[in-house]
JSON list of C-alpha atoms in Angstrom, two decimals:
[
{"chain": "A", "resi": 55, "resn": "UNK", "atom": "CA", "xyz": [-33.11, -30.14, -12.26]},
{"chain": "A", "resi": 56, "resn": "UNK", "atom": "CA", "xyz": [-29.74, -31.39, -13.54]},
{"chain": "A", "resi": 57, "resn": "UNK", "atom": "CA", "xyz": [-31.37, -33.56, -16.18]},
{"chain": "A", "resi": 58, "resn": "UNK", "atom": "CA", "xyz": [-30.53, -37.18, -16.85]},
{"chain": "A", "resi": 59, "resn": "UNK", "atom": "CA", "xyz": [-27.00, -37.91, -15.69]},
{"chain": "A", "resi": 60, "resn": "UNK", "atom": "CA", "xyz": [-24.93, -40.66, -17.23]},
{"chain": "A", "resi": 61, "resn": "UNK", "atom": "CA", "xyz": [-21.49, -41.91, -16.37]},
{"chain": "A", "resi": 62, "resn": "UNK", "atom": "CA", "xyz": [-18.92, -42.49, -17.60]},
{"chain": "A", "resi": 63, "resn": "UNK", "atom": "CA", "xyz": [-18.95, -40.12, -20.55]},
{"chain": "A", "resi": 64, "resn": "UNK", "atom": "CA", "xyz": [-16.30, -42.18, -22.29]},
{"chain": "A", "resi": 65, "resn": "UNK", "atom": "CA", "xyz": [-15.07, -45.68, -21.64]},
{"chain": "A", "resi": 66, "resn": "UNK", "atom": "CA", "xyz": [-12.32, -47.55, -23.40]},
{"chain": "A", "resi": 67, "resn": "UNK", "atom": "CA", "xyz": [-11.84, -51.15, -22.44]},
{"chain": "A", "resi": 68, "resn": "UNK", "atom": "CA", "xyz": [-10.41, -54.36, -23.75]},
{"chain": "A", "resi": 69, "resn": "UNK", "atom": "CA", "xyz": [-12.38, -57.26, -25.07]},
{"chain": "A", "resi": 70, "resn": "UNK", "atom": "CA", "xyz": [-13.53, -59.58, -22.31]},
{"chain": "A", "resi": 71, "resn": "UNK", "atom": "CA", "xyz": [-13.70, -56.92, -19.63]},
{"chain": "A", "resi": 72, "resn": "UNK", "atom": "CA", "xyz": [-16.86, -56.05, -17.73]},
{"chain": "A", "resi": 73, "resn": "UNK", "atom": "CA", "xyz": [-18.41, -52.68, -18.45]},
{"chain": "A", "resi": 74, "resn": "UNK", "atom": "CA", "xyz": [-20.92, -50.91, -16.24]},
{"chain": "A", "resi": 75, "resn": "UNK", "atom": "CA", "xyz": [-22.78, -47.82, -17.43]},
{"chain": "A", "resi": 76, "resn": "UNK", "atom": "CA", "xyz": [-24.73, -45.75, -14.96]},
{"chain": "A", "resi": 77, "resn": "UNK", "atom": "CA", "xyz": [-27.75, -43.51, -15.15]},
{"chain": "A", "resi": 78, "resn": "UNK", "atom": "CA", "xyz": [-29.56, -41.16, -12.80]},
{"chain": "A", "resi": 79, "resn": "UNK", "atom": "CA", "xyz": [-32.98, -40.22, -14.20]},
{"chain": "A", "resi": 80, "resn": "UNK", "atom": "CA", "xyz": [-34.85, -37.01, -13.59]},
{"chain": "A", "resi": 81, "resn": "UNK", "atom": "CA", "xyz": [-36.56, -37.01, -10.22]},
{"chain": "A", "resi": 82, "resn": "UNK", "atom": "CA", "xyz": [-40.23, -37.83, -10.57]},
{"chain": "A", "resi": 83, "resn": "UNK", "atom": "CA", "xyz": [-39.91, -39.58, -13.91]},
{"chain": "A", "resi": 84, "resn": "UNK", "atom": "CA", "xyz": [-41.37, -43.05, -13.76]},
{"chain": "A", "resi": 85, "resn": "UNK", "atom": "CA", "xyz": [-39.96, -44.44, -17.01]},
{"chain": "A", "resi": 86, "resn": "UNK", "atom": "CA", "xyz": [-36.34, -45.16, -17.81]},
{"chain": "A", "resi": 87, "resn": "UNK", "atom": "CA", "xyz": [-35.03, -46.29, -21.19]},
{"chain": "A", "resi": 88, "resn": "UNK", "atom": "CA", "xyz": [-31.67, -47.55, -22.39]},
{"chain": "A", "resi": 89, "resn": "UNK", "atom": "CA", "xyz": [-30.84, -46.98, -26.05]},
{"chain": "A", "resi": 90, "resn": "UNK", "atom": "CA", "xyz": [-27.78, -47.91, -28.11]},
{"chain": "A", "resi": 91, "resn": "UNK", "atom": "CA", "xyz": [-26.69, -45.78, -31.04]},
{"chain": "A", "resi": 92, "resn": "UNK", "atom": "CA", "xyz": [-24.45, -46.98, -33.86]},
{"chain": "A", "resi": 93, "resn": "UNK", "atom": "CA", "xyz": [-23.88, -45.72, -37.38]},
{"chain": "A", "resi": 94, "resn": "UNK", "atom": "CA", "xyz": [-25.22, -48.91, -38.89]},
{"chain": "A", "resi": 95, "resn": "UNK", "atom": "CA", "xyz": [-28.33, -49.46, -36.78]},
{"chain": "A", "resi": 96, "resn": "UNK", "atom": "CA", "xyz": [-29.22, -46.00, -35.53]},
{"chain": "A", "resi": 97, "resn": "UNK", "atom": "CA", "xyz": [-30.97, -45.74, -32.16]},
{"chain": "A", "resi": 98, "resn": "UNK", "atom": "CA", "xyz": [-32.03, -49.09, -30.80]},
{"chain": "A", "resi": 99, "resn": "UNK", "atom": "CA", "xyz": [-34.14, -49.54, -27.68]},
{"chain": "A", "resi": 100, "resn": "UNK", "atom": "CA", "xyz": [-32.46, -52.07, -25.43]},
{"chain": "A", "resi": 101, "resn": "UNK", "atom": "CA", "xyz": [-34.71, -52.15, -22.38]},
{"chain": "A", "resi": 102, "resn": "UNK", "atom": "CA", "xyz": [-37.06, -49.95, -20.45]},
{"chain": "A", "resi": 103, "resn": "UNK", "atom": "CA", "xyz": [-38.36, -49.77, -16.90]},
{"chain": "A", "resi": 104, "resn": "UNK", "atom": "CA", "xyz": [-41.57, -48.46, -15.41]},
{"chain": "A", "resi": 105, "resn": "UNK", "atom": "CA", "xyz": [-41.51, -47.70, -11.70]},
{"chain": "A", "resi": 106, "resn": "UNK", "atom": "CA", "xyz": [-38.20, -49.57, -11.42]},
{"chain": "A", "resi": 107, "resn": "UNK", "atom": "CA", "xyz": [-39.63, -52.74, -12.97]},
{"chain": "A", "resi": 108, "resn": "UNK", "atom": "CA", "xyz": [-38.22, -54.00, -16.30]},
{"chain": "A", "resi": 109, "resn": "UNK", "atom": "CA", "xyz": [-41.09, -54.03, -18.79]},
{"chain": "A", "resi": 110, "resn": "UNK", "atom": "CA", "xyz": [-39.52, -54.98, -22.09]},
{"chain": "A", "resi": 111, "resn": "UNK", "atom": "CA", "xyz": [-35.99, -56.27, -22.57]},
{"chain": "A", "resi": 112, "resn": "UNK", "atom": "CA", "xyz": [-36.54, -57.69, -26.03]},
{"chain": "A", "resi": 113, "resn": "UNK", "atom": "CA", "xyz": [-33.98, -55.29, -27.46]},
{"chain": "A", "resi": 114, "resn": "UNK", "atom": "CA", "xyz": [-31.14, -56.57, -25.31]},
{"chain": "A", "resi": 115, "resn": "UNK", "atom": "CA", "xyz": [-28.83, -58.18, -27.87]},
{"chain": "A", "resi": 116, "resn": "UNK", "atom": "CA", "xyz": [-27.76, -61.21, -25.86]},
{"chain": "A", "resi": 117, "resn": "UNK", "atom": "CA", "xyz": [-27.16, -62.60, -22.42]},
{"chain": "A", "resi": 118, "resn": "UNK", "atom": "CA", "xyz": [-23.97, -60.62, -22.06]},
{"chain": "A", "resi": 119, "resn": "UNK", "atom": "CA", "xyz": [-26.14, -57.55, -21.50]},
{"chain": "A", "resi": 120, "resn": "UNK", "atom": "CA", "xyz": [-28.04, -56.96, -18.28]},
{"chain": "A", "resi": 121, "resn": "UNK", "atom": "CA", "xyz": [-29.76, -53.94, -16.75]},
{"chain": "A", "resi": 122, "resn": "UNK", "atom": "CA", "xyz": [-31.01, -53.16, -13.30]},
{"chain": "A", "resi": 123, "resn": "UNK", "atom": "CA", "xyz": [-32.91, -50.40, -11.60]},
{"chain": "A", "resi": 124, "resn": "UNK", "atom": "CA", "xyz": [-32.61, -50.93, -7.84]},
{"chain": "A", "resi": 125, "resn": "UNK", "atom": "CA", "xyz": [-34.42, -47.67, -7.04]},
{"chain": "A", "resi": 126, "resn": "UNK", "atom": "CA", "xyz": [-36.11, -44.73, -8.70]},
{"chain": "A", "resi": 127, "resn": "UNK", "atom": "CA", "xyz": [-32.92, -42.70, -8.93]},
{"chain": "A", "resi": 128, "resn": "UNK", "atom": "CA", "xyz": [-30.42, -45.17, -10.35]},
{"chain": "A", "resi": 129, "resn": "UNK", "atom": "CA", "xyz": [-30.00, -47.67, -13.15]},
{"chain": "A", "resi": 130, "resn": "UNK", "atom": "CA", "xyz": [-27.10, -49.65, -14.57]},
{"chain": "A", "resi": 131, "resn": "UNK", "atom": "CA", "xyz": [-26.42, -51.34, -17.87]},
{"chain": "A", "resi": 132, "resn": "UNK", "atom": "CA", "xyz": [-23.78, -54.03, -17.67]},
{"chain": "A", "resi": 133, "resn": "UNK", "atom": "CA", "xyz": [-21.94, -55.85, -20.42]},
{"chain": "A", "resi": 134, "resn": "UNK", "atom": "CA", "xyz": [-19.99, -58.92, -19.42]},
{"chain": "A", "resi": 135, "resn": "UNK", "atom": "CA", "xyz": [-17.87, -59.93, -21.23]},
{"chain": "A", "resi": 136, "resn": "UNK", "atom": "CA", "xyz": [-17.56, -57.02, -23.62]},
{"chain": "A", "resi": 137, "resn": "UNK", "atom": "CA", "xyz": [-16.80, -57.48, -27.33]},
{"chain": "A", "resi": 138, "resn": "UNK", "atom": "CA", "xyz": [-15.61, -55.03, -30.01]},
{"chain": "A", "resi": 139, "resn": "UNK", "atom": "CA", "xyz": [-19.05, -55.08, -31.65]},
{"chain": "A", "resi": 140, "resn": "UNK", "atom": "CA", "xyz": [-20.48, -53.57, -28.46]},
{"chain": "A", "resi": 141, "resn": "UNK", "atom": "CA", "xyz": [-18.69, -50.32, -29.28]},
{"chain": "A", "resi": 142, "resn": "UNK", "atom": "CA", "xyz": [-21.40, -47.66, -29.48]},
{"chain": "A", "resi": 143, "resn": "UNK", "atom": "CA", "xyz": [-22.92, -44.71, -27.69]},
{"chain": "A", "resi": 144, "resn": "UNK", "atom": "CA", "xyz": [-25.31, -45.80, -24.97]},
{"chain": "A", "resi": 145, "resn": "UNK", "atom": "CA", "xyz": [-28.06, -43.40, -23.99]},
{"chain": "A", "resi": 146, "resn": "UNK", "atom": "CA", "xyz": [-30.23, -43.38, -20.96]},
{"chain": "A", "resi": 147, "resn": "UNK", "atom": "CA", "xyz": [-33.50, -41.46, -21.13]},
{"chain": "A", "resi": 148, "resn": "UNK", "atom": "CA", "xyz": [-36.26, -40.88, -18.65]},
{"chain": "A", "resi": 149, "resn": "UNK", "atom": "CA", "xyz": [-39.81, -39.70, -19.02]},
{"chain": "A", "resi": 150, "resn": "UNK", "atom": "CA", "xyz": [-43.06, -38.99, -17.34]},
{"chain": "A", "resi": 151, "resn": "UNK", "atom": "CA", "xyz": [-46.24, -39.30, -19.30]},
{"chain": "A", "resi": 152, "resn": "UNK", "atom": "CA", "xyz": [-47.20, -35.83, -20.48]},
{"chain": "A", "resi": 153, "resn": "UNK", "atom": "CA", "xyz": [-50.70, -35.48, -21.93]},
{"chain": "A", "resi": 154, "resn": "UNK", "atom": "CA", "xyz": [-50.66, -39.15, -22.80]},
{"chain": "A", "resi": 155, "resn": "UNK", "atom": "CA", "xyz": [-47.26, -39.14, -24.48]},
{"chain": "A", "resi": 156, "resn": "UNK", "atom": "CA", "xyz": [-43.89, -40.19, -23.17]},
{"chain": "A", "resi": 157, "resn": "UNK", "atom": "CA", "xyz": [-41.63, -37.23, -23.82]},
{"chain": "A", "resi": 158, "resn": "UNK", "atom": "CA", "xyz": [-38.09, -38.48, -23.43]},
{"chain": "A", "resi": 159, "resn": "UNK", "atom": "CA", "xyz": [-35.29, -36.51, -21.83]},
{"chain": "A", "resi": 160, "resn": "UNK", "atom": "CA", "xyz": [-31.94, -37.97, -22.75]},
{"chain": "A", "resi": 161, "resn": "UNK", "atom": "CA", "xyz": [-28.65, -38.05, -20.94]},
{"chain": "A", "resi": 162, "resn": "UNK", "atom": "CA", "xyz": [-25.46, -37.03, -22.69]},
{"chain": "A", "resi": 163, "resn": "UNK", "atom": "CA", "xyz": [-24.61, -40.63, -23.53]},
{"chain": "A", "resi": 164, "resn": "UNK", "atom": "CA", "xyz": [-21.71, -42.93, -22.71]},
{"chain": "A", "resi": 165, "resn": "UNK", "atom": "CA", "xyz": [-19.37, -43.65, -25.59]},
{"chain": "A", "resi": 166, "resn": "UNK", "atom": "CA", "xyz": [-18.01, -47.18, -25.25]},
{"chain": "A", "resi": 167, "resn": "UNK", "atom": "CA", "xyz": [-15.02, -48.41, -27.19]},
{"chain": "A", "resi": 168, "resn": "UNK", "atom": "CA", "xyz": [-14.07, -52.06, -26.85]},
{"chain": "A", "resi": 169, "resn": "UNK", "atom": "CA", "xyz": [-10.64, -52.87, -28.25]},
{"chain": "B", "resi": 212, "resn": "UNK", "atom": "CA", "xyz": [-44.89, -53.62, -36.48]},
{"chain": "B", "resi": 213, "resn": "UNK", "atom": "CA", "xyz": [-44.36, -49.91, -36.29]},
{"chain": "B", "resi": 214, "resn": "UNK", "atom": "CA", "xyz": [-41.69, -48.35, -38.48]},
{"chain": "B", "resi": 215, "resn": "UNK", "atom": "CA", "xyz": [-40.23, -44.90, -39.00]},
{"chain": "B", "resi": 216, "resn": "UNK", "atom": "CA", "xyz": [-38.39, -44.12, -42.22]},
{"chain": "B", "resi": 217, "resn": "UNK", "atom": "CA", "xyz": [-36.19, -41.14, -42.97]},
{"chain": "B", "resi": 218, "resn": "UNK", "atom": "CA", "xyz": [-35.22, -41.35, -46.60]},
{"chain": "B", "resi": 219, "resn": "UNK", "atom": "CA", "xyz": [-32.60, -38.57, -46.60]},
{"chain": "B", "resi": 220, "resn": "UNK", "atom": "CA", "xyz": [-29.41, -39.75, -44.90]},
{"chain": "B", "resi": 221, "resn": "UNK", "atom": "CA", "xyz": [-27.71, -36.37, -45.36]},
{"chain": "B", "resi": 222, "resn": "UNK", "atom": "CA", "xyz": [-28.54, -32.84, -46.51]},
{"chain": "B", "resi": 223, "resn": "UNK", "atom": "CA", "xyz": [-26.75, -29.53, -46.86]},
{"chain": "B", "resi": 224, "resn": "UNK", "atom": "CA", "xyz": [-28.21, -26.05, -47.19]},
{"chain": "B", "resi": 225, "resn": "UNK", "atom": "CA", "xyz": [-26.92, -22.52, -47.02]},
{"chain": "B", "resi": 226, "resn": "UNK", "atom": "CA", "xyz": [-27.46, -20.46, -43.91]},
{"chain": "B", "resi": 227, "resn": "UNK", "atom": "CA", "xyz": [-30.77, -18.54, -43.91]},
{"chain": "B", "resi": 228, "resn": "UNK", "atom": "CA", "xyz": [-32.39, -20.95, -46.35]},
{"chain": "B", "resi": 229, "resn": "UNK", "atom": "CA", "xyz": [-35.43, -23.06, -45.57]},
{"chain": "B", "resi": 230, "resn": "UNK", "atom": "CA", "xyz": [-34.99, -26.82, -45.43]},
{"chain": "B", "resi": 231, "resn": "UNK", "atom": "CA", "xyz": [-37.48, -29.67, -45.14]},
{"chain": "B", "resi": 232, "resn": "UNK", "atom": "CA", "xyz": [-36.61, -33.06, -43.66]},
{"chain": "B", "resi": 233, "resn": "UNK", "atom": "CA", "xyz": [-38.82, -35.99, -44.62]},
{"chain": "B", "resi": 234, "resn": "UNK", "atom": "CA", "xyz": [-40.26, -38.71, -42.41]},
{"chain": "B", "resi": 235, "resn": "UNK", "atom": "CA", "xyz": [-42.78, -41.42, -43.09]},
{"chain": "B", "resi": 236, "resn": "UNK", "atom": "CA", "xyz": [-44.11, -43.90, -40.61]},
{"chain": "B", "resi": 237, "resn": "UNK", "atom": "CA", "xyz": [-46.28, -46.95, -40.50]},
{"chain": "B", "resi": 238, "resn": "UNK", "atom": "CA", "xyz": [-48.73, -47.96, -37.82]},
{"chain": "B", "resi": 239, "resn": "UNK", "atom": "CA", "xyz": [-52.18, -49.44, -37.73]},
{"chain": "B", "resi": 240, "resn": "UNK", "atom": "CA", "xyz": [-52.99, -47.49, -34.59]},
{"chain": "B", "resi": 241, "resn": "UNK", "atom": "CA", "xyz": [-54.97, -44.26, -34.71]},
{"chain": "B", "resi": 242, "resn": "UNK", "atom": "CA", "xyz": [-53.82, -42.69, -31.48]},
{"chain": "B", "resi": 243, "resn": "UNK", "atom": "CA", "xyz": [-50.16, -41.73, -31.46]},
{"chain": "B", "resi": 244, "resn": "UNK", "atom": "CA", "xyz": [-47.64, -38.94, -31.19]},
{"chain": "B", "resi": 245, "resn": "UNK", "atom": "CA", "xyz": [-44.81, -37.94, -33.44]},
{"chain": "B", "resi": 246, "resn": "UNK", "atom": "CA", "xyz": [-41.60, -36.20, -32.48]},
{"chain": "B", "resi": 247, "resn": "UNK", "atom": "CA", "xyz": [-38.54, -34.64, -34.00]},
{"chain": "B", "resi": 248, "resn": "UNK", "atom": "CA", "xyz": [-35.35, -34.81, -31.97]},
{"chain": "B", "resi": 249, "resn": "UNK", "atom": "CA", "xyz": [-32.12, -33.01, -32.74]},
{"chain": "B", "resi": 250, "resn": "UNK", "atom": "CA", "xyz": [-28.66, -34.38, -31.97]},
{"chain": "B", "resi": 251, "resn": "UNK", "atom": "CA", "xyz": [-25.92, -31.75, -32.45]},
{"chain": "B", "resi": 252, "resn": "UNK", "atom": "CA", "xyz": [-22.22, -32.65, -32.46]},
{"chain": "B", "resi": 253, "resn": "UNK", "atom": "CA", "xyz": [-22.29, -32.49, -28.67]},
{"chain": "B", "resi": 254, "resn": "UNK", "atom": "CA", "xyz": [-24.27, -35.76, -28.87]},
{"chain": "B", "resi": 255, "resn": "UNK", "atom": "CA", "xyz": [-27.07, -34.49, -26.62]},
{"chain": "B", "resi": 256, "resn": "UNK", "atom": "CA", "xyz": [-30.55, -35.47, -27.85]},
{"chain": "B", "resi": 257, "resn": "UNK", "atom": "CA", "xyz": [-32.92, -32.52, -27.74]},
{"chain": "B", "resi": 258, "resn": "UNK", "atom": "CA", "xyz": [-36.67, -32.51, -28.36]},
{"chain": "B", "resi": 259, "resn": "UNK", "atom": "CA", "xyz": [-37.48, -30.10, -31.19]},
{"chain": "B", "resi": 260, "resn": "UNK", "atom": "CA", "xyz": [-41.20, -30.47, -31.71]},
{"chain": "B", "resi": 261, "resn": "UNK", "atom": "CA", "xyz": [-44.13, -32.75, -30.94]},
{"chain": "B", "resi": 262, "resn": "UNK", "atom": "CA", "xyz": [-47.36, -33.50, -32.82]},
{"chain": "B", "resi": 263, "resn": "UNK", "atom": "CA", "xyz": [-50.43, -35.29, -31.52]},
{"chain": "B", "resi": 264, "resn": "UNK", "atom": "CA", "xyz": [-52.05, -37.40, -34.21]},
{"chain": "B", "resi": 265, "resn": "UNK", "atom": "CA", "xyz": [-55.60, -36.35, -33.35]},
{"chain": "B", "resi": 266, "resn": "UNK", "atom": "CA", "xyz": [-54.76, -32.69, -33.84]},
{"chain": "B", "resi": 267, "resn": "UNK", "atom": "CA", "xyz": [-55.12, -31.48, -37.40]},
{"chain": "B", "resi": 268, "resn": "UNK", "atom": "CA", "xyz": [-53.21, -28.27, -36.82]},
{"chain": "B", "resi": 269, "resn": "UNK", "atom": "CA", "xyz": [-49.52, -28.55, -37.56]},
{"chain": "B", "resi": 270, "resn": "UNK", "atom": "CA", "xyz": [-47.24, -27.92, -34.59]},
{"chain": "B", "resi": 271, "resn": "UNK", "atom": "CA", "xyz": [-44.83, -24.99, -34.67]},
{"chain": "B", "resi": 272, "resn": "UNK", "atom": "CA", "xyz": [-41.95, -23.97, -32.42]},
{"chain": "B", "resi": 273, "resn": "UNK", "atom": "CA", "xyz": [-40.35, -20.72, -33.50]},
{"chain": "B", "resi": 274, "resn": "UNK", "atom": "CA", "xyz": [-38.45, -21.47, -36.73]},
{"chain": "B", "resi": 275, "resn": "UNK", "atom": "CA", "xyz": [-39.45, -25.14, -36.65]},
{"chain": "B", "resi": 276, "resn": "UNK", "atom": "CA", "xyz": [-42.75, -26.40, -38.02]},
{"chain": "B", "resi": 277, "resn": "UNK", "atom": "CA", "xyz": [-44.13, -29.69, -39.22]},
{"chain": "B", "resi": 278, "resn": "UNK", "atom": "CA", "xyz": [-46.28, -30.79, -42.12]},
{"chain": "B", "resi": 279, "resn": "UNK", "atom": "CA", "xyz": [-48.36, -33.63, -40.74]},
{"chain": "B", "resi": 280, "resn": "UNK", "atom": "CA", "xyz": [-50.24, -35.62, -43.36]},
{"chain": "B", "resi": 281, "resn": "UNK", "atom": "CA", "xyz": [-52.03, -38.33, -41.41]},
{"chain": "B", "resi": 282, "resn": "UNK", "atom": "CA", "xyz": [-53.55, -40.16, -44.37]},
{"chain": "B", "resi": 283, "resn": "UNK", "atom": "CA", "xyz": [-50.20, -40.33, -46.08]},
{"chain": "B", "resi": 284, "resn": "UNK", "atom": "CA", "xyz": [-48.43, -41.14, -42.80]},
{"chain": "B", "resi": 285, "resn": "UNK", "atom": "CA", "xyz": [-45.98, -38.36, -43.43]},
{"chain": "B", "resi": 286, "resn": "UNK", "atom": "CA", "xyz": [-44.42, -36.05, -40.87]},
{"chain": "B", "resi": 287, "resn": "UNK", "atom": "CA", "xyz": [-41.89, -33.63, -42.33]},
{"chain": "B", "resi": 288, "resn": "UNK", "atom": "CA", "xyz": [-39.93, -30.98, -40.43]},
{"chain": "B", "resi": 289, "resn": "UNK", "atom": "CA", "xyz": [-39.41, -27.53, -41.89]},
{"chain": "B", "resi": 290, "resn": "UNK", "atom": "CA", "xyz": [-36.65, -25.31, -40.58]},
{"chain": "B", "resi": 291, "resn": "UNK", "atom": "CA", "xyz": [-36.99, -21.69, -41.64]},
{"chain": "B", "resi": 292, "resn": "UNK", "atom": "CA", "xyz": [-34.16, -19.17, -41.73]},
{"chain": "B", "resi": 293, "resn": "UNK", "atom": "CA", "xyz": [-31.67, -21.93, -40.97]},
{"chain": "B", "resi": 294, "resn": "UNK", "atom": "CA", "xyz": [-28.75, -21.11, -38.68]},
{"chain": "B", "resi": 295, "resn": "UNK", "atom": "CA", "xyz": [-25.31, -22.63, -38.24]},
{"chain": "B", "resi": 296, "resn": "UNK", "atom": "CA", "xyz": [-26.45, -23.97, -34.88]},
{"chain": "B", "resi": 297, "resn": "UNK", "atom": "CA", "xyz": [-29.05, -26.09, -36.63]},
{"chain": "B", "resi": 298, "resn": "UNK", "atom": "CA", "xyz": [-26.30, -28.36, -37.89]},
{"chain": "B", "resi": 299, "resn": "UNK", "atom": "CA", "xyz": [-27.14, -31.70, -36.33]},
{"chain": "B", "resi": 300, "resn": "UNK", "atom": "CA", "xyz": [-28.58, -35.15, -36.84]},
{"chain": "B", "resi": 301, "resn": "UNK", "atom": "CA", "xyz": [-32.37, -35.04, -36.82]},
{"chain": "B", "resi": 302, "resn": "UNK", "atom": "CA", "xyz": [-34.46, -38.02, -35.73]},
{"chain": "B", "resi": 303, "resn": "UNK", "atom": "CA", "xyz": [-38.12, -38.58, -36.38]},
{"chain": "B", "resi": 304, "resn": "UNK", "atom": "CA", "xyz": [-39.86, -40.70, -33.73]},
{"chain": "B", "resi": 305, "resn": "UNK", "atom": "CA", "xyz": [-43.23, -42.40, -33.18]},
{"chain": "B", "resi": 306, "resn": "UNK", "atom": "CA", "xyz": [-44.97, -43.06, -29.89]},
{"chain": "B", "resi": 307, "resn": "UNK", "atom": "CA", "xyz": [-48.15, -45.12, -29.68]},
{"chain": "B", "resi": 308, "resn": "UNK", "atom": "CA", "xyz": [-50.52, -44.11, -26.94]},
{"chain": "B", "resi": 309, "resn": "UNK", "atom": "CA", "xyz": [-51.09, -47.17, -24.81]},
{"chain": "B", "resi": 310, "resn": "UNK", "atom": "CA", "xyz": [-47.59, -48.37, -25.60]},
{"chain": "B", "resi": 311, "resn": "UNK", "atom": "CA", "xyz": [-44.60, -47.11, -23.68]},
{"chain": "B", "resi": 312, "resn": "UNK", "atom": "CA", "xyz": [-41.94, -47.17, -26.34]},
{"chain": "B", "resi": 313, "resn": "UNK", "atom": "CA", "xyz": [-40.71, -44.59, -28.79]},
{"chain": "B", "resi": 314, "resn": "UNK", "atom": "CA", "xyz": [-39.45, -45.85, -32.15]},
{"chain": "B", "resi": 315, "resn": "UNK", "atom": "CA", "xyz": [-36.82, -43.74, -33.91]},
{"chain": "B", "resi": 316, "resn": "UNK", "atom": "CA", "xyz": [-35.91, -43.39, -37.56]},
{"chain": "B", "resi": 317, "resn": "UNK", "atom": "CA", "xyz": [-32.31, -43.74, -38.70]},
{"chain": "B", "resi": 318, "resn": "UNK", "atom": "CA", "xyz": [-31.84, -39.97, -38.80]},
{"chain": "B", "resi": 319, "resn": "UNK", "atom": "CA", "xyz": [-30.96, -37.25, -41.30]},
{"chain": "B", "resi": 320, "resn": "UNK", "atom": "CA", "xyz": [-27.64, -35.48, -40.96]},
{"chain": "B", "resi": 321, "resn": "UNK", "atom": "CA", "xyz": [-28.16, -31.80, -41.72]},
{"chain": "B", "resi": 322, "resn": "UNK", "atom": "CA", "xyz": [-25.30, -29.42, -42.51]},
{"chain": "B", "resi": 323, "resn": "UNK", "atom": "CA", "xyz": [-25.92, -25.68, -42.50]},
{"chain": "B", "resi": 324, "resn": "UNK", "atom": "CA", "xyz": [-23.25, -24.02, -44.61]},
{"chain": "B", "resi": 325, "resn": "UNK", "atom": "CA", "xyz": [-22.00, -20.48, -43.97]}
]
């Protein structure tokens, strides 16, 4: 298995532009998580899906952020319009419950810089 | 609310030494799992070790072992015979069985010095 695949690896954009981050989870995993990592706040859970259905989006910072999972093999995180404070590394992770625990497998992350 | 606290923002040790990273957590639940993840400079998050709360025996994975003190809500990671490749950010994480989310600490940046 190729693992969790994220794209793009790096994105530099200007304030006000729309940003779309993509994720392909591991086949057979029924959970998908989006995390944001910054120096100040560490790893923050933004939203997660179970069987393609959004379960908890309470971590999404504001309405400018949206996430979708149209099928079991693809998810997007969109920021519109982007702001400099959105600059961070965004991780996608997927999991299947293993012995009662969600063991996350992370993608390589997408580093977003908003100028 | 569940919390995970890593009180050591940064540490440095010489190669081949043993180092212990601290983690405390807070939950009122009795059934949970604890994890240590490693994030090297490549940015990839890698699972290091996992502990089930109902198991008294401390988990070990080669040079990595944990000291799980359930009453004290402490979950420290010991790295023996440290290697240059162990240089990374280490995150402690808590998963509540019955919940779906994993809560991460702020991380400890570990430098292994040659």
